[in-house]
PDB file of C-alpha atoms in Angstrom:
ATOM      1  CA  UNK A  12      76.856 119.149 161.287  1.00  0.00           C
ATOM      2  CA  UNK A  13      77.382 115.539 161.219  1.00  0.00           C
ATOM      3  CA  UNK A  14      75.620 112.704 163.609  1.00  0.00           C
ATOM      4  CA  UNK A  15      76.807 111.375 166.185  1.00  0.00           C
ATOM      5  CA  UNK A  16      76.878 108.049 165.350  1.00  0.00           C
ATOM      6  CA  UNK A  17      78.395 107.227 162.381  1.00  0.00           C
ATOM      7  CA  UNK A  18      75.709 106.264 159.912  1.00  0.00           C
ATOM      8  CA  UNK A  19      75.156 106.928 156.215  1.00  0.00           C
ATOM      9  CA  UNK A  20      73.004 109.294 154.467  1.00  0.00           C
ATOM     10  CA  UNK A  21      69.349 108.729 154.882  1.00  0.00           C
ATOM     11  CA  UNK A  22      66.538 110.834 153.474  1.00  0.00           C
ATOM     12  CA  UNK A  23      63.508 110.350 155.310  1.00  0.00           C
ATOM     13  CA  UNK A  24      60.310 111.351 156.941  1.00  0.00           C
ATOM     14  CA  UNK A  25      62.747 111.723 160.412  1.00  0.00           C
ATOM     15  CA  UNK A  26      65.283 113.833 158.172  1.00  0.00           C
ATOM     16  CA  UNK A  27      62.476 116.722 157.685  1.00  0.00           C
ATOM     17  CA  UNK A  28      61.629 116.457 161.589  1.00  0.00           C
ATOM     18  CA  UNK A  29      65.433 117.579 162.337  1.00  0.00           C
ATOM     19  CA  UNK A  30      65.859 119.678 159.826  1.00  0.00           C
ATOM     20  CA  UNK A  31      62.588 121.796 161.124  1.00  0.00           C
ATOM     21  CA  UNK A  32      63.647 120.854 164.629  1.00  0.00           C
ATOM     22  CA  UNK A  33      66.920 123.284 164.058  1.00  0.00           C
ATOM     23  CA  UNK A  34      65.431 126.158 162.543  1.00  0.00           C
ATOM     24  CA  UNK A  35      62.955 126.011 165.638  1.00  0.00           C
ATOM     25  CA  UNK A  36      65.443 126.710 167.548  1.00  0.00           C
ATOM     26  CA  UNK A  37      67.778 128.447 165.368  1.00  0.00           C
ATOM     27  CA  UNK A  38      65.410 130.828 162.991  1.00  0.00           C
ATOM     28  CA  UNK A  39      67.608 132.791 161.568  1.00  0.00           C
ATOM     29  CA  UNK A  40      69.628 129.673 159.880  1.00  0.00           C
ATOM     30  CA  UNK A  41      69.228 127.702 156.811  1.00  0.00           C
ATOM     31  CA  UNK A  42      69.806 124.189 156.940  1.00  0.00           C
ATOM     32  CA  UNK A  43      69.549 121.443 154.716  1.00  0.00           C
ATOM     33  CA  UNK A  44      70.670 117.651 153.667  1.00  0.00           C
ATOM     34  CA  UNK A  45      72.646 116.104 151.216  1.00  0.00           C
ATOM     35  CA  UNK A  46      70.751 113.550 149.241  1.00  0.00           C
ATOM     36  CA  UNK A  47      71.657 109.753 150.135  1.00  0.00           C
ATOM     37  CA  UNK A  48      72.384 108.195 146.705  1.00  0.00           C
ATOM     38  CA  UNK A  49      75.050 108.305 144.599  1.00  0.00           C
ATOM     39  CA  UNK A  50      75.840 110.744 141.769  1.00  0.00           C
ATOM     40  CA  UNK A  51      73.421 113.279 143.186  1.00  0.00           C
ATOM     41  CA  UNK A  52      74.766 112.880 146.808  1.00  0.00           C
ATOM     42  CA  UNK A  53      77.593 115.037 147.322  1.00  0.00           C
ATOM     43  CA  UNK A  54      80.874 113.950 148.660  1.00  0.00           C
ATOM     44  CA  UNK A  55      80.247 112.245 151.903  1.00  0.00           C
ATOM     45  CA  UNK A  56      77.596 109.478 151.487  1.00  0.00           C
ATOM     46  CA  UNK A  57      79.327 107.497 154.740  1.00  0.00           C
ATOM     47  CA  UNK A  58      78.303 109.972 157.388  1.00  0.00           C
ATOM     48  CA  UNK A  59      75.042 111.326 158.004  1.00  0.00           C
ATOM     49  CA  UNK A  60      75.482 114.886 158.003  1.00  0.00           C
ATOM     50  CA  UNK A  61      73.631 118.463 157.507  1.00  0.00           C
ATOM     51  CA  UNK A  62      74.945 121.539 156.007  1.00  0.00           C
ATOM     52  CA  UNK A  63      73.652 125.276 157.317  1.00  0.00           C
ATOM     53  CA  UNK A  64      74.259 128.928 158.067  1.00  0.00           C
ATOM     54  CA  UNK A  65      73.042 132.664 158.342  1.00  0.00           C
ATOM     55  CA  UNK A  66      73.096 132.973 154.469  1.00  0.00           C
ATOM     56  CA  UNK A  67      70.542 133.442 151.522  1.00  0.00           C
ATOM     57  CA  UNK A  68      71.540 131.672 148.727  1.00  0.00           C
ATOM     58  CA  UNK A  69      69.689 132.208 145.332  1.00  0.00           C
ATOM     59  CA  UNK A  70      67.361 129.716 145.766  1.00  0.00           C
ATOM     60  CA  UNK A  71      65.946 130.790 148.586  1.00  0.00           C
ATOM     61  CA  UNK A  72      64.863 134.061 146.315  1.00  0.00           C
ATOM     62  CA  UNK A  73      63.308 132.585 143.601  1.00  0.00           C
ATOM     63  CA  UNK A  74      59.651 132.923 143.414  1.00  0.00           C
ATOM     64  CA  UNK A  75      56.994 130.275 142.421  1.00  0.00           C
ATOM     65  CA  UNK A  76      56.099 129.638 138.891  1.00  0.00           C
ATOM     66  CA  UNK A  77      52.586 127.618 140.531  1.00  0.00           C
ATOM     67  CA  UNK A  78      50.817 126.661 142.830  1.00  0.00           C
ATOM     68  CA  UNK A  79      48.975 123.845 143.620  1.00  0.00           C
ATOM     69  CA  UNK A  80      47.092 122.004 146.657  1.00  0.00           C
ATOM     70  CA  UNK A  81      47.860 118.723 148.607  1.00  0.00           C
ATOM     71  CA  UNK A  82      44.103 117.516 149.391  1.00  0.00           C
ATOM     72  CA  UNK A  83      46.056 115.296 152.016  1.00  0.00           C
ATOM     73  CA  UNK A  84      47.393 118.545 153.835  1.00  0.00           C
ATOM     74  CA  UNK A  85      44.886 121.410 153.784  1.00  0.00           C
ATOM     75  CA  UNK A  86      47.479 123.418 155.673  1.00  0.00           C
ATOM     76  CA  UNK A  87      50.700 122.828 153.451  1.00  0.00           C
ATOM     77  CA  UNK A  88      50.423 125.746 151.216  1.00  0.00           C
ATOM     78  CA  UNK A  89      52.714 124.077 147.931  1.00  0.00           C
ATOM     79  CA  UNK A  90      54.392 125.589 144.703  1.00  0.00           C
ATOM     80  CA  UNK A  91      56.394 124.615 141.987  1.00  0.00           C
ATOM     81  CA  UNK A  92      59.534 127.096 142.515  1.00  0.00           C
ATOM     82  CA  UNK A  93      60.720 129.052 139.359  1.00  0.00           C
ATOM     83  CA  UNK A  94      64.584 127.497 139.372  1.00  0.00           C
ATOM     84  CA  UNK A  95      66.446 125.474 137.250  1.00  0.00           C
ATOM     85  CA  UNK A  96      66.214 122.447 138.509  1.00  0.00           C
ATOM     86  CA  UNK A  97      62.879 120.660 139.670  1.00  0.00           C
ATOM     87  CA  UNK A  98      61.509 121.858 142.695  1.00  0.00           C
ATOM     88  CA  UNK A  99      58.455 121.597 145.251  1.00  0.00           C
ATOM     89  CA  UNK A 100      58.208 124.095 148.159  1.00  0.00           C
ATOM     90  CA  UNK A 101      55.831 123.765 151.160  1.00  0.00           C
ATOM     91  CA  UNK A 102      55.167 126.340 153.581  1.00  0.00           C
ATOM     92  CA  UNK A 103      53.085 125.812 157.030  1.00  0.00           C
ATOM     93  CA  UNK A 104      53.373 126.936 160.492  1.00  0.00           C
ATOM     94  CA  UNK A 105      52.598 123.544 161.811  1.00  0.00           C
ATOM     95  CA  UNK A 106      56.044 121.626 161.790  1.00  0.00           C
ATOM     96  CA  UNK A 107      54.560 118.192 162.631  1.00  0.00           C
ATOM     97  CA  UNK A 108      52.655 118.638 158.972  1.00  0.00           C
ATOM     98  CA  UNK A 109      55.088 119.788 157.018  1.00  0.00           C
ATOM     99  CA  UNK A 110      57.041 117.352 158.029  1.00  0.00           C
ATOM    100  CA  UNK A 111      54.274 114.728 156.957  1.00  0.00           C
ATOM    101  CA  UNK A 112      53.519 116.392 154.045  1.00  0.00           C
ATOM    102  CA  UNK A 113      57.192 116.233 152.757  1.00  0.00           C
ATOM    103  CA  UNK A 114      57.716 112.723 153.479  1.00  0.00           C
ATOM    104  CA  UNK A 115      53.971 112.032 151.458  1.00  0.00           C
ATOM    105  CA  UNK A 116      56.270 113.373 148.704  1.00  0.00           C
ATOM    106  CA  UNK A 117      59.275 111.896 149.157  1.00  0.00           C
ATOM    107  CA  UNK A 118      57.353 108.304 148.896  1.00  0.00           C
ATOM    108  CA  UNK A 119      55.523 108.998 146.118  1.00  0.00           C
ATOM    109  CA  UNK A 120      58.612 110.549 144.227  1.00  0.00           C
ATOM    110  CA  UNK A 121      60.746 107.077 145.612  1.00  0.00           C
ATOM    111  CA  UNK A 122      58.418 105.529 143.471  1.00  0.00           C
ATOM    112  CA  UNK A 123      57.216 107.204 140.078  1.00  0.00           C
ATOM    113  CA  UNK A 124      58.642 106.680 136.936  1.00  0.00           C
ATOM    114  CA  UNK A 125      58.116 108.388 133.589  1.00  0.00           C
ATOM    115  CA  UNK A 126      59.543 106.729 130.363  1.00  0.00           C
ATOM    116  CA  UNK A 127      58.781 109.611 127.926  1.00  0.00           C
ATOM    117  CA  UNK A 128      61.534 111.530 130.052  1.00  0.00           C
ATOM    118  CA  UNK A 129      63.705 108.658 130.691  1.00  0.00           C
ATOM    119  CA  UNK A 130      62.838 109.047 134.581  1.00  0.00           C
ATOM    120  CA  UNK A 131      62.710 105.146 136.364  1.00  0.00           C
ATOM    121  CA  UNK A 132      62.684 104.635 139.892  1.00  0.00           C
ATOM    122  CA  UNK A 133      64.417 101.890 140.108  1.00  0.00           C
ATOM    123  CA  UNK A 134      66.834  99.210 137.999  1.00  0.00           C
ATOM    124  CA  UNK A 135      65.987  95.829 139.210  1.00  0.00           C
ATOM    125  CA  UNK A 136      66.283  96.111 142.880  1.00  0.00           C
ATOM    126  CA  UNK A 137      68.490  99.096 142.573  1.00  0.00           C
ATOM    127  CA  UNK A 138      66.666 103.108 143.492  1.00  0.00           C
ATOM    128  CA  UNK A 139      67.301 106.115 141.625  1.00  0.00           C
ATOM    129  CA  UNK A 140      65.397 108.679 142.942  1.00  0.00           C
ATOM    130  CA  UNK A 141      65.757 110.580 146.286  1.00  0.00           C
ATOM    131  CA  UNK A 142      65.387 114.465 147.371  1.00  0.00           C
ATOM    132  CA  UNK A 143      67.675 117.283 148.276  1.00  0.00           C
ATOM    133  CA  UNK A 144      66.050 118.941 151.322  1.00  0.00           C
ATOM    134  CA  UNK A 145      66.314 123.038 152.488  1.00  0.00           C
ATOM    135  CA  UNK A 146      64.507 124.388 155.560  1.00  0.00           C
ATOM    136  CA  UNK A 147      63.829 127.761 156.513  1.00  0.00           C
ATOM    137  CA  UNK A 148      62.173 129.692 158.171  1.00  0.00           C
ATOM    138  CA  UNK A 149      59.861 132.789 157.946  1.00  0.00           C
ATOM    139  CA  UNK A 150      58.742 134.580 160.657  1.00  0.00           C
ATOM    140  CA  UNK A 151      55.850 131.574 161.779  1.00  0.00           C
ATOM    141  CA  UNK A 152      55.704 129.901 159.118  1.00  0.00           C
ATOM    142  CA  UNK A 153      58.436 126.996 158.053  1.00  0.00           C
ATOM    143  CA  UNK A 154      59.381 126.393 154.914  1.00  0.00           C
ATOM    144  CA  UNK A 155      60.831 123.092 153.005  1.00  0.00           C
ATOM    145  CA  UNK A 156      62.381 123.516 149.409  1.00  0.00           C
ATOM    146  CA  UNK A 157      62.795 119.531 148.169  1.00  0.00           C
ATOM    147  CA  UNK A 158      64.630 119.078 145.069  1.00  0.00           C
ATOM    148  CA  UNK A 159      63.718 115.960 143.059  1.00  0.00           C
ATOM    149  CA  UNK A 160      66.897 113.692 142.164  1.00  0.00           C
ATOM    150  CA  UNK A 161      67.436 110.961 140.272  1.00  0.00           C
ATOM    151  CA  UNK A 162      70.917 109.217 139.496  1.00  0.00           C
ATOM    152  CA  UNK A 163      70.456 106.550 137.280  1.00  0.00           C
ATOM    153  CA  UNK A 164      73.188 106.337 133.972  1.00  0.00           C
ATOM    154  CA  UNK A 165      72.468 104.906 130.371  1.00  0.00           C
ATOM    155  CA  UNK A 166      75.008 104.237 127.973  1.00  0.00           C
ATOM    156  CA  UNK A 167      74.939 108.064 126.454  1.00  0.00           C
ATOM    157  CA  UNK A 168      75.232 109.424 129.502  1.00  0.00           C
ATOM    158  CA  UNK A 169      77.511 107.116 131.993  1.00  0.00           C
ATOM    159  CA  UNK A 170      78.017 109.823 134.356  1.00  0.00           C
ATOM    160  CA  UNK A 171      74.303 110.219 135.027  1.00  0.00           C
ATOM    161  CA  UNK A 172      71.231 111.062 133.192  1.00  0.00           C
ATOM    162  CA  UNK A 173      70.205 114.172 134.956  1.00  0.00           C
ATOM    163  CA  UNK A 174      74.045 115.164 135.973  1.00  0.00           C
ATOM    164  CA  UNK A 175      76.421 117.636 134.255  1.00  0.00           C
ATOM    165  CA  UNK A 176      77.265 116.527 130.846  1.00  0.00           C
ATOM    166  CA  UNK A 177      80.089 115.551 128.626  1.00  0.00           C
ATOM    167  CA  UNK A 178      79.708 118.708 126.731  1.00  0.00           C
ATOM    168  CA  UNK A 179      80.645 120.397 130.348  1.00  0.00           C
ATOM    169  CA  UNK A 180      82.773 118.230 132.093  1.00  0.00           C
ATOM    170  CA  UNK A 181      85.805 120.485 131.432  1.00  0.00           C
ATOM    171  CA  UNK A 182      84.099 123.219 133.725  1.00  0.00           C
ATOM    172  CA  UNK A 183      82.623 120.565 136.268  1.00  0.00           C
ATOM    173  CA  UNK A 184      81.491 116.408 136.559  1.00  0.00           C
ATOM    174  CA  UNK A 185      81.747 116.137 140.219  1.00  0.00           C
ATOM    175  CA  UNK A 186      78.808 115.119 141.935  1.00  0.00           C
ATOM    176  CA  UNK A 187      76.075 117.643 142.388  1.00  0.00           C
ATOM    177  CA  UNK A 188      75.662 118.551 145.998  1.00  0.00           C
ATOM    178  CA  UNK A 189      73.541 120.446 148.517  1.00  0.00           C
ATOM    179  CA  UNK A 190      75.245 124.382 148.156  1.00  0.00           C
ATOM    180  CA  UNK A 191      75.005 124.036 144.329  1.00  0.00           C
ATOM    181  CA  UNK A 192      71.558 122.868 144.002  1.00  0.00           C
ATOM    182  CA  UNK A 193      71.121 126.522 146.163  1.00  0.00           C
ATOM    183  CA  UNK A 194      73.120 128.386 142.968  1.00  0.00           C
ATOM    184  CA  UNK A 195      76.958 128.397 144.220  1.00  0.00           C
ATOM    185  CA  UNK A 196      79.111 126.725 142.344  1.00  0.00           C
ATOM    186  CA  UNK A 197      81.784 124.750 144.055  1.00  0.00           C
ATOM    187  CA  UNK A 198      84.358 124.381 141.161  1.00  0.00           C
ATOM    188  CA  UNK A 199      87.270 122.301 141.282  1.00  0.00           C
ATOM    189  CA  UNK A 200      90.600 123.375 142.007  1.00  0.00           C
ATOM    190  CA  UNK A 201      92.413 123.101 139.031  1.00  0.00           C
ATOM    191  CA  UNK A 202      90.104 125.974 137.153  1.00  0.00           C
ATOM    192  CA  UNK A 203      92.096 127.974 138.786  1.00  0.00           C
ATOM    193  CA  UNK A 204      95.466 127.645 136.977  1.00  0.00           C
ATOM    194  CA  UNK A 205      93.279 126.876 133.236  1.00  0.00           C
ATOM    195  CA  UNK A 206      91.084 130.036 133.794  1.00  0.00           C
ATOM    196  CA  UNK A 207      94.617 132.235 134.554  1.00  0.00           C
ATOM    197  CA  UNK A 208      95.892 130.725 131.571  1.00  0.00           C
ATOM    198  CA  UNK A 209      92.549 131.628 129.333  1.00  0.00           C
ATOM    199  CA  UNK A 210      92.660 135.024 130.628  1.00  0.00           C
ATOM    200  CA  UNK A 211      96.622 135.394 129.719  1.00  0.00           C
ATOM    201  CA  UNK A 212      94.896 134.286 126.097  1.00  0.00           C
ATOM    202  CA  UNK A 213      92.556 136.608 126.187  1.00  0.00           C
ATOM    203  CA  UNK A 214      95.078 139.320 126.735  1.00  0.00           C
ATOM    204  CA  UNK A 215      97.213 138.762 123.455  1.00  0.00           C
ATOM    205  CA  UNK A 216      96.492 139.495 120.178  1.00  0.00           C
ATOM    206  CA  UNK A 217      96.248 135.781 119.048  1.00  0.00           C
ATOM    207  CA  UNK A 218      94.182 134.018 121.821  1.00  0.00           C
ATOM    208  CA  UNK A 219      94.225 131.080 120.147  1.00  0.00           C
ATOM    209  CA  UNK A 220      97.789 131.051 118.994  1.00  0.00           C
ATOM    210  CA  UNK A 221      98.918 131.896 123.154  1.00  0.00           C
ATOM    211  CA  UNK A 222      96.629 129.063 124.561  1.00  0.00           C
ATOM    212  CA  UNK A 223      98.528 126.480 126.489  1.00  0.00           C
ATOM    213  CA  UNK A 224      98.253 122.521 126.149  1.00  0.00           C
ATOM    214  CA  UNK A 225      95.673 122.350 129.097  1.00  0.00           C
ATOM    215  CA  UNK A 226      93.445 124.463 127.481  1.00  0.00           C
ATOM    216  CA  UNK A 227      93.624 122.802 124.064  1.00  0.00           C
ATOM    217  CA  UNK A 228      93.223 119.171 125.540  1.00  0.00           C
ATOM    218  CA  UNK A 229      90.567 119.951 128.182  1.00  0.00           C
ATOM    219  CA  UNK A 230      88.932 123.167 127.547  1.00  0.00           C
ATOM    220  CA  UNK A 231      89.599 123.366 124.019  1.00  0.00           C
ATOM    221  CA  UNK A 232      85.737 124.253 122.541  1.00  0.00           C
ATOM    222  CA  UNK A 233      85.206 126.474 125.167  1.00  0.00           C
ATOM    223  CA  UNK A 234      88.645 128.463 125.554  1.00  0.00           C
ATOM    224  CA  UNK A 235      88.286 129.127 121.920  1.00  0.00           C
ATOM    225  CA  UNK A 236      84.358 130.248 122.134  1.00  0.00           C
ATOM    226  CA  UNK A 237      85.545 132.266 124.777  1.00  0.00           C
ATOM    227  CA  UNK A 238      88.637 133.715 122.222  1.00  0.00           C
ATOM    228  CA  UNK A 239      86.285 134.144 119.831  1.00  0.00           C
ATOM    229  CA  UNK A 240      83.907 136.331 121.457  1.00  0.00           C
ATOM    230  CA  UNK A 241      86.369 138.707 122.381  1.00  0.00           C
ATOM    231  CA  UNK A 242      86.245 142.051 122.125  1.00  0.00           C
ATOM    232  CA  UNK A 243      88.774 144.934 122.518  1.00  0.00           C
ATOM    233  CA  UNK A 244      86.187 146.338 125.302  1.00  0.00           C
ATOM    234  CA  UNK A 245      86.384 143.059 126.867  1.00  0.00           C
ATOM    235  CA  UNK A 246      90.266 142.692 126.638  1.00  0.00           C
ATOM    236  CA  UNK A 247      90.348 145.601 129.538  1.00  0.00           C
ATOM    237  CA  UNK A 248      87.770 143.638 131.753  1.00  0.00           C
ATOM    238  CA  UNK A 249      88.807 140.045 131.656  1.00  0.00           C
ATOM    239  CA  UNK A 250      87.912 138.667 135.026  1.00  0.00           C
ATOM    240  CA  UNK A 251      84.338 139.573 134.667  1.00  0.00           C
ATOM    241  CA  UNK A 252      84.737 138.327 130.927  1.00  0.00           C
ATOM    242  CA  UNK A 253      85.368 135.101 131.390  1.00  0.00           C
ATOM    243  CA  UNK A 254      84.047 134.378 134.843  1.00  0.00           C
ATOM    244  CA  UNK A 255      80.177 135.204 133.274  1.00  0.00           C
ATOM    245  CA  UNK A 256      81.293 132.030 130.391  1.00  0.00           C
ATOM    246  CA  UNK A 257      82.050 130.183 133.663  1.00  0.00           C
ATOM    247  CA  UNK A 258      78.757 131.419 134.985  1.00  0.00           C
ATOM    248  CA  UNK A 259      76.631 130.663 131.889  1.00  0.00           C
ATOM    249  CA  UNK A 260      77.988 126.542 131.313  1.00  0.00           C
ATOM    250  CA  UNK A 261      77.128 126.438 135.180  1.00  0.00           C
ATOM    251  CA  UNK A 262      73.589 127.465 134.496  1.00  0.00           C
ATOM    252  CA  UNK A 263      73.704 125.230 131.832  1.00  0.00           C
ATOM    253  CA  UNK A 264      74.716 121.926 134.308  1.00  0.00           C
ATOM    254  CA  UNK A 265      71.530 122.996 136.291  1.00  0.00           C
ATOM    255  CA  UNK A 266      69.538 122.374 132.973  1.00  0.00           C
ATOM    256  CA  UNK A 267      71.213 118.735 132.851  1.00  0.00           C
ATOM    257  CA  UNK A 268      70.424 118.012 136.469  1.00  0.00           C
ATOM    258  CA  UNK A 269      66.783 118.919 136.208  1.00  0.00           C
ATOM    259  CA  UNK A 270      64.499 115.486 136.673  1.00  0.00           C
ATOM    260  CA  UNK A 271      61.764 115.362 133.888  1.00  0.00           C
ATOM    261  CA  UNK A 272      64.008 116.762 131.263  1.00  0.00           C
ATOM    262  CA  UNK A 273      64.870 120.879 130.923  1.00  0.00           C
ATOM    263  CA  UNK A 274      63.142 123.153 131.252  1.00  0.00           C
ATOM    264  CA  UNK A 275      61.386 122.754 127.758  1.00  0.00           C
ATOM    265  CA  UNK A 276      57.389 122.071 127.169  1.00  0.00           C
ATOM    266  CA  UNK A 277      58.154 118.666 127.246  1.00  0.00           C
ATOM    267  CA  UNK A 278      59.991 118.838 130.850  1.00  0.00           C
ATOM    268  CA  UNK A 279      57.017 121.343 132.384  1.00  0.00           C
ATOM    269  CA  UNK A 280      54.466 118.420 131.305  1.00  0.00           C
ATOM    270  CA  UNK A 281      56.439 115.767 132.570  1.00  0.00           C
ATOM    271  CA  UNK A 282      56.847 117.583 136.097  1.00  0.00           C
ATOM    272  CA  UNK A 283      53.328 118.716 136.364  1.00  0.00           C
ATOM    273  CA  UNK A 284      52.053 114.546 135.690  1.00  0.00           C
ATOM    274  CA  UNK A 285      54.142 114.076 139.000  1.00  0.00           C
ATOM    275  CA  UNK A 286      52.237 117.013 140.638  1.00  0.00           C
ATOM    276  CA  UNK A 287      48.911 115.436 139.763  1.00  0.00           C
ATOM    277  CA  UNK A 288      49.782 112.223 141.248  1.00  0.00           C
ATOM    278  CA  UNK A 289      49.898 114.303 144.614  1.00  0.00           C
ATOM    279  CA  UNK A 290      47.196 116.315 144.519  1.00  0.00           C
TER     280      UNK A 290
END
């Protein structure tokens, strides 16, 4: 759903009124925003747009891990939701509120930084951190998932800190949009001639001996991890096989893209100093 005029991205406090605004009218939809920087963005930072539809992604199932209180917004019930990637979700059945409540975030988020987890706002005059927005709805009650961003690069990792990694590029480095923060991977194109080739691998009776060049030059640690786990069970069930190694380096990119590092002690402690700061 893109605007009518042609304007870029913008995250803000007028972004959650539309967003609510639709599922008003439209209750049985999701709908949500790309985020308007770079890196974490998506593809089409030009045109302000929305993305929705009548479906329940993962996300949208995942319990909360916490909860916690916004003295600011007695009526914002708020949770930390149990996902891979760092994220606050409010519930009300005042829109006006939530929408107020969320944008209270969103300004304090634009501006916190955390060295110990290599989280800064900004570079000189340059931002870094933004939010991924989901609304639904519940009966009366609305409901706003926002998923902290932040796109800034260092030397180790040029594609972005909290992005997919080297170690996974060979699966996906494309920017990390709206439908995969939800849990579907959009995967690019040419997996699907590499994957047909590791699965013709997989088949022989020297994986590693059949695998083409694209699979040595690209995919060449994971083809063989993938050979190597092999077993004559899984040599009559390929396509499940290998798409579950897809499925496990994907879950593994949601660990690089989580703000406040992964989910270790470390990361938990991080996030919950940026809870405290609202509450």
């Amino acid at each position: 759903m893109f605007k009518g005029e042609h304007e870029p991205m913008s995250i803000t406090k007028k972004t959650f009124e539309r967003l609510l605004s639709f599922i008003y009218i439209y209750p049985h939809y999701f709908i949500g925003s790309n985020a308007d920087l770079p890196i974490v963005g998506g593809s089409i930072l030009s045109h302000d747009h929305f993305q929705g539809g009548a479906h329940e992604f993962p996300m949208a199932k995942a319990k909360l891990e916490d909860v916690f209180s916004l003295s600011a917004f007695p009526n914002v019930r708020a949770g930390i939701v149990k996902w891979p990637m760092s994220v606050i979700r409010l519930r009300s059945s005042d829109r006006q509120t939530l929408a107020d409540a969320a944008d209270f975030i969103l300004n304090e988020w634009k501006m916190y930084s955390d060295e110990e987890v290599e989280l800064l706002a900004h570079t000189g005059e340059t931002p870094h951190n933004t939010i991924t927005p989901i609304a639904r709805r519940h009966g009366d009650d609305y409901e706003l998932d926002l998923v902290l961003r932040n796109n800034r690069t260092n030397k180790q990792h040029p594609d972005g800190i909290f992005h997919p990694h080297e170690e996974v590029h060979h699966i996906k480095k494309e920017n990390i949009g709206l439908i995969e923060v939800m849990g579907l991977a959009v995967l690019p194109g040419r997996l699907a001639e590499e994957l047909s080739q590791l699965k013709e691998a997989l088949l022989s009776q020297n994986p590693l001996k059949k695998s083409k060049p694209v699979l040595l030059s690209r995919n060449t640690k994971h083809g063989q991890s993938v050979c190597l786990k092999r077993t004559p069970l899984q040599r009559r069930i390929q396509k499940p096989f290998y798409k579950k190694e897809v499925g496990m380096i994907f879950f593994l990119e949601f660990s690089h893209r989580r703000v406040c590092l992964k989910k270790t002690e470390q990361g938990k402690t991080a996030f919950k100093r940026f809870i405290h700061t609202l509450i």
